Short mmCIF file of C-alpha atoms in Angstrom, two decimals:
data_model
loop_
_atom_site.label_atom_id
_atom_site.label_comp_id
_atom_site.label_asym_id
_atom_site.label_seq_id
_atom_site.Cartn_x
_atom_site.Cartn_y
_atom_site.Cartn_z
CA UNK A 1 8.21 126.60 1.83
CA UNK A 2 9.68 123.12 1.41
CA UNK A 3 6.30 121.42 2.00
CA UNK A 4 4.58 123.73 -0.52
CA UNK A 5 7.22 122.99 -3.17
CA UNK A 6 6.89 119.22 -2.66
CA UNK A 7 3.12 119.45 -2.92
CA UNK A 8 3.29 121.30 -6.20
CA UNK A 9 5.84 118.88 -7.60
CA UNK A 10 3.65 115.88 -6.72
CA UNK A 11 0.63 117.48 -8.42
CA UNK A 12 2.61 117.99 -11.65
CA UNK A 13 3.92 114.40 -11.63
CA UNK A 14 0.65 112.66 -10.73
CA UNK A 15 -0.98 112.68 -14.23
CA UNK A 16 2.18 111.26 -15.78
CA UNK A 17 2.38 108.54 -13.13
CA UNK A 18 -1.29 107.63 -13.58
CA UNK A 19 -0.77 107.31 -17.34
CA UNK A 20 2.23 105.04 -16.86
CA UNK A 21 0.28 102.95 -14.40
CA UNK A 22 -2.63 102.62 -16.85
CA UNK A 23 -0.33 101.39 -19.63
CA UNK A 24 1.12 98.73 -17.27
CA UNK A 25 -2.30 97.70 -16.07
CA UNK A 26 -1.55 98.81 -12.50
CA UNK A 27 -2.45 101.72 -10.33
CA UNK A 28 0.28 103.95 -8.93
CA UNK A 29 -1.91 104.54 -5.90
CA UNK A 30 -2.26 100.89 -4.94
CA UNK A 31 -1.41 100.65 -1.23
CA UNK A 32 0.08 97.17 -1.59
CA UNK A 33 2.97 98.35 -3.77
CA UNK A 34 6.15 97.86 -1.66
CA UNK A 35 8.18 100.38 -3.65
CA UNK A 36 5.43 102.99 -3.28
CA UNK A 37 5.19 102.35 0.44
CA UNK A 38 8.95 102.70 0.80
CA UNK A 39 9.00 105.94 -1.18
CA UNK A 40 6.14 107.35 0.86
CA UNK A 41 7.79 106.41 4.13
CA UNK A 42 11.06 108.04 3.10
CA UNK A 43 9.27 111.21 1.97
CA UNK A 44 7.26 111.27 5.18
CA UNK A 45 10.37 111.31 7.35
CA UNK A 46 11.23 114.66 8.79
CA UNK A 47 14.93 115.52 9.10
CA UNK A 48 14.77 114.82 12.84
CA UNK A 49 13.21 111.39 12.25
CA UNK A 50 15.83 110.53 9.62
CA UNK A 51 18.62 111.36 12.08
CA UNK A 52 16.94 109.19 14.71
CA UNK A 53 16.70 106.20 12.32
CA UNK A 54 20.36 106.62 11.38
CA UNK A 55 21.31 106.75 15.06
CA UNK A 56 19.43 103.52 15.83
CA UNK A 57 21.05 101.77 12.84
CA UNK A 58 24.53 102.74 13.97
CA UNK A 59 23.82 101.58 17.52
CA UNK A 60 22.58 98.17 16.34
CA UNK A 61 25.62 97.67 14.09
CA UNK A 62 27.95 98.66 16.94
CA UNK A 63 26.43 96.06 19.28
CA UNK A 64 26.57 93.35 16.59
CA UNK A 65 30.23 93.99 15.79
CA UNK A 66 31.37 94.47 19.37
CA UNK A 67 29.77 91.35 20.82
CA UNK A 68 30.74 88.84 18.18
CA UNK A 69 27.20 88.26 16.86
CA UNK A 70 27.07 85.78 13.93
CA UNK A 71 26.14 88.67 11.65
CA UNK A 72 29.46 90.36 12.44
CA UNK A 73 31.46 88.18 10.06
CA UNK A 74 29.01 88.87 7.23
CA UNK A 75 29.16 92.60 7.84
CA UNK A 76 32.95 92.88 8.26
CA UNK A 77 33.52 90.47 5.39
CA UNK A 78 31.69 92.84 3.06
CA UNK A 79 33.73 95.84 4.15
CA UNK A 80 37.11 96.87 2.70
CA UNK A 81 40.09 96.79 5.09
CA UNK A 82 40.55 99.87 7.23
CA UNK A 83 43.52 102.12 6.65
CA UNK A 84 46.59 100.50 8.18
CA UNK A 85 44.94 97.09 8.49
CA UNK A 86 46.83 94.03 7.33
CA UNK A 87 45.13 91.32 5.32
CA UNK A 88 46.56 87.81 5.36
CA UNK A 89 44.60 84.72 4.49
CA UNK A 90 41.29 86.55 4.65
CA UNK A 91 41.84 87.92 8.16
CA UNK A 92 41.55 91.67 8.55
CA UNK A 93 43.98 93.16 11.06
CA UNK A 94 41.27 95.06 12.93
CA UNK A 95 38.54 93.59 15.12
CA UNK A 96 39.45 91.65 18.26
CA UNK A 97 37.35 88.58 17.52
CA UNK A 98 39.18 87.81 14.25
CA UNK A 99 42.80 88.31 15.24
CA UNK A 100 43.70 85.16 17.19
CA UNK A 101 44.89 82.75 14.55
CA UNK A 102 45.23 78.98 14.80
CA UNK A 103 47.99 78.09 12.31
CA UNK A 104 50.59 77.67 15.10
CA UNK A 105 48.25 76.27 17.74
CA UNK A 106 50.47 73.31 18.68
CA UNK A 107 53.87 74.98 18.34
CA UNK A 108 56.20 75.89 21.19
CA UNK A 109 57.75 79.33 21.84
CA UNK A 110 61.36 78.16 21.80
CA UNK A 111 61.06 76.34 18.48
CA UNK A 112 59.37 79.43 17.07
CA UNK A 113 62.16 81.68 18.40
CA UNK A 114 64.74 79.56 16.58
CA UNK A 115 62.71 79.43 13.36
CA UNK A 116 62.11 83.19 13.26
CA UNK A 117 65.82 83.83 13.77
CA UNK A 118 67.01 81.28 11.22
CA UNK A 119 64.41 82.47 8.72
CA UNK A 120 66.12 85.88 8.69
CA UNK A 121 69.74 84.72 8.92
CA UNK A 122 70.78 86.05 5.50
CA UNK A 123 69.17 89.38 6.27
CA UNK A 124 70.90 89.54 9.66
CA UNK A 125 74.33 88.94 8.13
CA UNK A 126 73.75 91.59 5.47
CA UNK A 127 72.39 94.05 8.04
CA UNK A 128 75.44 93.62 10.26
CA UNK A 129 77.74 94.26 7.30
CA UNK A 130 75.85 97.48 6.51
CA UNK A 131 76.23 98.79 10.06
CA UNK A 132 72.48 98.52 10.81
CA UNK A 133 72.23 95.21 12.68
CA UNK A 134 69.07 93.25 13.26
CA UNK A 135 68.37 93.00 16.98
CA UNK A 136 67.04 90.14 19.10
CA UNK A 137 65.92 90.71 22.71
CA UNK A 138 65.17 88.05 25.32
CA UNK A 139 63.56 89.11 28.61
CA UNK A 140 63.76 86.38 31.24
CA UNK A 141 66.82 84.21 30.54
CA UNK A 142 66.92 81.00 32.56
CA UNK A 143 69.36 79.39 30.13
CA UNK A 144 71.86 81.16 27.86
CA UNK A 145 71.08 78.74 25.02
CA UNK A 146 68.55 80.89 23.16
CA UNK A 147 70.34 84.22 23.47
CA UNK A 148 73.55 82.62 22.30
CA UNK A 149 71.82 81.01 19.35
CA UNK A 150 70.52 84.41 18.20
CA UNK A 151 74.06 85.79 18.24
CA UNK A 152 75.37 82.75 16.38
CA UNK A 153 72.81 83.34 13.62
CA UNK A 154 74.02 86.93 13.23
CA UNK A 155 71.81 89.09 15.47
CA UNK A 156 72.91 91.73 17.92
CA UNK A 157 71.41 90.13 21.02
CA UNK A 158 70.35 91.71 24.30
CA UNK A 159 69.61 89.37 27.22
CA UNK A 160 67.74 90.71 30.29
CA UNK A 161 67.96 88.64 33.49
CA UNK A 162 67.76 90.22 36.99
CA UNK A 163 68.27 87.02 39.01
CA UNK A 164 71.89 86.94 40.27
CA UNK A 165 72.15 83.15 39.94
CA UNK A 166 70.57 83.01 36.49
CA UNK A 167 72.61 86.00 35.30
CA UNK A 168 75.83 84.35 36.45
CA UNK A 169 74.84 81.13 34.68
CA UNK A 170 74.07 83.11 31.50
CA UNK A 171 77.46 84.85 31.52
CA UNK A 172 79.84 82.40 33.18
CA UNK A 173 78.08 79.05 32.92
CA UNK A 174 78.52 76.26 30.44
CA UNK A 175 77.72 77.50 26.95
CA UNK A 176 77.31 81.05 28.29
CA UNK A 177 78.50 84.40 27.01
CA UNK A 178 82.10 84.07 28.18
CA UNK A 179 82.57 80.72 26.42
CA UNK A 180 81.71 82.10 23.00
CA UNK A 181 84.31 82.94 20.32
CA UNK A 182 85.11 86.67 19.97
CA UNK A 183 82.80 87.35 17.00
CA UNK A 184 79.78 85.77 18.74
CA UNK A 185 80.60 87.29 22.12
CA UNK A 186 80.75 90.74 20.51
CA UNK A 187 77.07 90.39 19.53
CA UNK A 188 75.93 89.43 23.05
CA UNK A 189 74.93 92.15 25.52
CA UNK A 190 73.80 90.85 28.94
CA UNK A 191 71.67 93.12 31.16
CA UNK A 192 71.27 92.40 34.88
CA UNK A 193 68.01 94.34 35.01
CA UNK A 194 64.30 93.62 35.10
CA UNK A 195 62.19 94.97 32.27
CA UNK A 196 59.37 97.01 33.76
CA UNK A 197 56.93 99.91 33.35
CA UNK A 198 59.59 102.52 34.25
CA UNK A 199 63.35 102.86 34.08
CA UNK A 200 65.55 103.49 37.11
CA UNK A 201 63.23 101.99 39.71
CA UNK A 202 63.87 99.24 42.26
CA UNK A 203 61.58 96.23 42.54
CA UNK A 204 61.50 93.25 44.92
CA UNK A 205 62.48 90.04 43.20
CA UNK A 206 61.92 86.43 44.24
CA UNK A 207 65.25 84.78 43.55
CA UNK A 208 66.09 81.08 43.56
CA UNK A 209 67.99 80.78 40.27
CA UNK A 210 65.30 78.47 38.90
CA UNK A 211 62.59 78.76 36.27
CA UNK A 212 60.15 80.16 38.84
CA UNK A 213 62.07 83.36 39.62
CA UNK A 214 59.77 86.35 39.44
CA UNK A 215 59.12 89.94 40.40
CA UNK A 216 57.40 90.56 43.74
CA UNK A 217 56.81 88.83 47.05
CA UNK A 218 54.51 86.11 45.78
CA UNK A 219 54.15 82.42 46.48
CA UNK A 220 53.37 81.23 42.96
CA UNK A 221 52.53 77.69 43.98
CA UNK A 222 49.91 78.81 46.50
CA UNK A 223 48.93 81.85 44.39
CA UNK A 224 49.35 84.16 47.39
CA UNK A 225 51.15 87.43 48.00
CA UNK A 226 53.58 86.42 50.70
CA UNK A 227 57.09 85.19 51.24
CA UNK A 228 57.22 84.14 54.87
CA UNK A 229 57.77 80.66 56.28
CA UNK A 230 54.70 78.58 56.99
CA UNK A 231 54.30 76.16 59.85
CA UNK A 232 55.83 72.79 59.07
CA UNK A 233 57.61 74.09 55.95
CA UNK A 234 59.97 71.49 54.46
CA UNK A 235 63.54 72.17 53.38
CA UNK A 236 62.41 71.80 49.77
CA UNK A 237 59.62 74.37 50.25
CA UNK A 238 62.08 76.74 51.87
CA UNK A 239 64.42 76.37 48.89
CA UNK A 240 61.56 77.01 46.48
CA UNK A 241 60.58 80.09 48.45
CA UNK A 242 64.07 81.48 47.96
CA UNK A 243 64.92 84.98 49.04
CA UNK A 244 63.68 88.46 48.19
CA UNK A 245 66.25 90.81 46.69
CA UNK A 246 66.01 94.21 45.03
CA UNK A 247 66.64 94.63 41.31
CA UNK A 248 66.83 97.70 39.02
CA UNK A 249 64.36 98.18 36.20
CA UNK A 250 64.54 99.20 32.55
CA UNK A 251 61.59 100.38 30.46
CA UNK A 252 61.89 98.63 27.10
CA UNK A 253 60.72 101.71 25.19
CA UNK A 254 63.69 103.58 26.68
CA UNK A 255 66.05 100.73 25.86
CA UNK A 256 64.90 100.50 22.22
CA UNK A 257 65.13 104.27 21.76
CA UNK A 258 68.53 104.68 23.42
CA UNK A 259 70.38 101.39 22.96
CA UNK A 260 69.19 100.04 19.63
CA UNK A 261 71.10 102.64 17.65
CA UNK A 262 70.56 102.40 13.94
CA UNK A 263 69.27 98.84 14.24
CA UNK A 264 65.86 97.21 14.00
CA UNK A 265 64.32 94.87 16.56
CA UNK A 266 63.54 91.73 14.65
CA UNK A 267 62.28 89.73 17.60
CA UNK A 268 61.45 90.15 21.30
CA UNK A 269 60.71 87.24 23.64
CA UNK A 270 59.19 87.84 27.09
CA UNK A 271 58.79 85.11 29.72
CA UNK A 272 58.51 86.62 33.20
CA UNK A 273 56.07 84.46 35.18
CA UNK A 274 53.06 86.77 35.06
CA UNK A 275 54.84 90.14 35.00
CA UNK A 276 54.19 90.55 31.27
CA UNK A 277 51.40 93.19 31.61
CA UNK A 278 53.74 95.53 33.51
CA UNK A 279 56.47 95.01 30.92
CA UNK A 280 54.08 95.76 28.05
CA UNK A 281 52.97 98.96 29.80
CA UNK A 282 56.56 100.10 29.24
CA UNK A 283 56.48 99.03 25.62
CA UNK A 284 53.55 101.08 24.30
CA UNK A 285 55.58 103.42 22.07
CA UNK A 286 57.42 100.58 20.36
CA UNK A 287 54.21 98.63 19.80
CA UNK A 288 52.32 101.60 18.36
CA UNK A 289 55.20 102.46 16.03
CA UNK A 290 55.64 98.79 15.01
CA UNK A 291 59.30 98.96 15.99
CA UNK A 292 59.35 95.21 16.70
CA UNK A 293 58.59 92.69 13.96
CA UNK A 294 57.82 89.66 16.12
CA UNK A 295 56.92 89.47 19.81
CA UNK A 296 56.78 86.09 21.54
CA UNK A 297 55.33 86.21 25.05
CA UNK A 298 53.93 83.90 27.68
CA UNK A 299 50.23 84.23 28.45
CA UNK A 300 49.49 82.90 31.96
CA UNK A 301 46.16 84.30 33.21
CA UNK A 302 46.54 83.05 36.80
CA UNK A 303 50.01 84.51 37.19
CA UNK A 304 49.03 87.81 35.57
CA UNK A 305 46.06 88.24 37.91
CA UNK A 306 48.26 87.46 40.91
CA UNK A 307 50.87 90.04 39.90
CA UNK A 308 48.24 92.70 39.18
CA UNK A 309 46.17 91.92 42.30
CA UNK A 310 43.14 91.28 40.07
CA UNK A 311 42.12 87.79 41.20
CA UNK A 312 39.81 85.99 38.75
CA UNK A 313 39.44 89.14 36.60
CA UNK A 314 41.54 87.90 33.67
CA UNK A 315 43.27 91.27 33.40
CA UNK A 316 45.93 89.77 31.14
CA UNK A 317 43.67 90.02 28.10
CA UNK A 318 44.53 93.73 27.95
CA UNK A 319 47.93 92.80 26.48
CA UNK A 320 46.13 91.17 23.56
CA UNK A 321 43.89 94.22 23.14
CA UNK A 322 46.90 96.52 23.08
CA UNK A 323 48.61 94.53 20.35
CA UNK A 324 45.47 94.13 18.24
CA UNK A 325 44.65 97.83 18.44
CA UNK A 326 48.18 98.57 17.20
CA UNK A 327 47.58 96.33 14.18
CA UNK A 328 49.58 93.28 15.25
CA UNK A 329 48.29 89.87 14.24
CA UNK A 330 48.18 87.28 17.01
CA UNK A 331 48.97 83.59 16.65
CA UNK A 332 48.15 81.38 19.63
CA UNK A 333 50.73 78.71 20.44
CA UNK A 334 50.44 75.45 22.38
CA UNK A 335 48.88 75.13 25.83
CA UNK A 336 51.09 74.04 28.75
CA UNK A 337 50.75 73.03 32.39
CA UNK A 338 52.77 72.01 35.44
CA UNK A 339 53.54 68.27 35.86
CA UNK A 340 51.24 68.23 38.91
CA UNK A 341 48.27 69.60 36.97
CA UNK A 342 45.21 67.34 36.63
CA UNK A 343 45.57 67.75 32.87
CA UNK A 344 49.22 67.45 31.92
CA UNK A 345 50.86 66.75 28.57
CA UNK A 346 49.91 64.26 25.93
CA UNK A 347 46.88 63.98 23.70
CA UNK A 348 44.36 65.12 26.32
CA UNK A 349 45.99 68.51 26.84
CA UNK A 350 46.45 68.96 23.10
CA UNK A 351 42.81 68.05 22.46
CA UNK A 352 41.51 70.53 25.02
CA UNK A 353 43.89 73.21 23.79
CA UNK A 354 42.37 72.93 20.33
CA UNK A 355 39.01 74.01 21.82
CA UNK A 356 40.20 77.46 22.84
CA UNK A 357 37.72 80.16 21.69
CA UNK A 358 39.87 81.98 19.16
CA UNK A 359 36.97 83.92 17.62
CA UNK A 360 35.07 85.09 20.71
CA UNK A 361 37.24 88.01 21.75
CA UNK A 362 40.27 88.38 23.99
CA UNK A 363 38.51 88.19 27.36
CA UNK A 364 36.67 84.99 26.39
CA UNK A 365 40.00 83.51 25.30
CA UNK A 366 41.55 84.47 28.64
CA UNK A 367 38.70 83.03 30.70
CA UNK A 368 38.93 79.71 28.91
CA UNK A 369 42.05 79.02 31.01
CA UNK A 370 39.92 79.34 34.17
CA UNK A 371 37.19 77.17 32.65
CA UNK A 372 39.62 74.33 31.98
CA UNK A 373 40.59 74.33 35.67
CA UNK A 374 36.95 73.81 36.62
CA UNK A 375 36.54 71.04 34.05
CA UNK A 376 39.55 69.17 35.44
CA UNK A 377 39.53 69.70 39.23
CA UNK A 378 42.33 68.55 41.50
CA UNK A 379 42.11 65.29 43.36
CA UNK A 380 41.11 65.53 47.00
CA UNK A 381 44.08 66.60 49.10
CA UNK A 382 46.10 67.66 46.05
CA UNK A 383 44.83 71.16 45.41
CA UNK A 384 46.40 72.58 42.25
CA UNK A 385 46.29 76.38 41.91
CA UNK A 386 48.99 76.99 39.30
CA UNK A 387 46.62 76.96 36.36
CA UNK A 388 47.39 76.58 32.65
CA UNK A 389 49.15 78.85 30.22
CA UNK A 390 50.10 79.33 26.61
CA UNK A 391 52.21 81.64 24.46
CA UNK A 392 51.57 84.03 21.60
CA UNK A 393 53.55 85.38 18.72
CA UNK A 394 52.48 88.86 17.61
CA UNK A 395 53.35 89.82 14.04
CA UNK A 396 53.66 93.49 13.08
CA UNK A 397 51.59 94.98 10.23
CA UNK A 398 53.14 94.34 6.82
CA UNK A 399 55.32 91.52 8.20
CA UNK A 400 54.74 87.88 7.28
CA UNK A 401 55.90 84.63 8.82
CA UNK A 402 58.97 83.17 7.05
CA UNK A 403 58.68 79.88 5.18
CA UNK A 404 60.70 78.15 7.88
CA UNK A 405 57.91 78.87 10.38
CA UNK A 406 55.14 77.85 7.98
CA UNK A 407 56.87 74.49 7.47
CA UNK A 408 57.20 73.74 11.19
#
């Protein structure tokens, strides 16, 4: 019935179209007319064919957007922001290839921690007076300096450190919790626990009291899962190897829900020598609900792969995906390395760090850290396996960086 109706309609319209064509000096039946060809093609499509064409179009667009094709920027740039997306400086808060920003590319995590705290000092003082304090959380506390500074600025500050030696230094050492005046000490809450994927568990912990303390029985220098003496081991190597102890765990989602009563987490800093993916797996609720304004965390691909038993797979990029999918905006910070690295400090490291692929997706960004190792191999007899690392600051939707950070 539909075909018969269309046929009759075309017969009624044809004389009128021929007359119009005659007045314009053209023929409406000329096969070279692009508009006529297009109209004929559209009319010739059956419903099934139309669905097929739509399906192919969607598939092509999906591949273009997903794989970072040059057309992707033109397509996404013409689209309005998705619901819940944040727009700052022309960057839409959805789409993995667009979310790693470069404005803080040469900044360090500790300077940023201080600036983010000081930028909200007036708010922190007012919040404390109202009974709804702003909260700062540091996970992995080698020195008490940064936790104490947060409390001095006016934040209720929680400091997580499972290492017995580091915890004692944080509480009893010079400049530690116990040396603070009563008003500052009242804002400091030390936790001798390891943040992890679950609460109430026990994990092995490599304890020396130094900056290399970490979860698990791993030899970080050799990038191996072991903690046994090796033949000819020096006294210094034995000291570095430390001892394995057991430490309790706390899931940060549980902590935020149960311990941050009436407050708001302004900032969280995580530096745990490669254990970050496990910590973030216990932080999913808080990330999805945007319960934390700023998250500073170390991004060490080699260490993350070692901890997750995913050698050379760059599994750490999943942290970035998790944050991006929740709407957080990611700012890459400066690149760092060990003093024994072939590329260490100075202009060379800074120059190479500026080449990181910020717009190629999270896995490409992660793998760049492996590529730089291949570009700068170790000298013969001095094999360096520690790799390179950086940090990120993740900014929640609707939150902006304070002027103090922008002026750094």
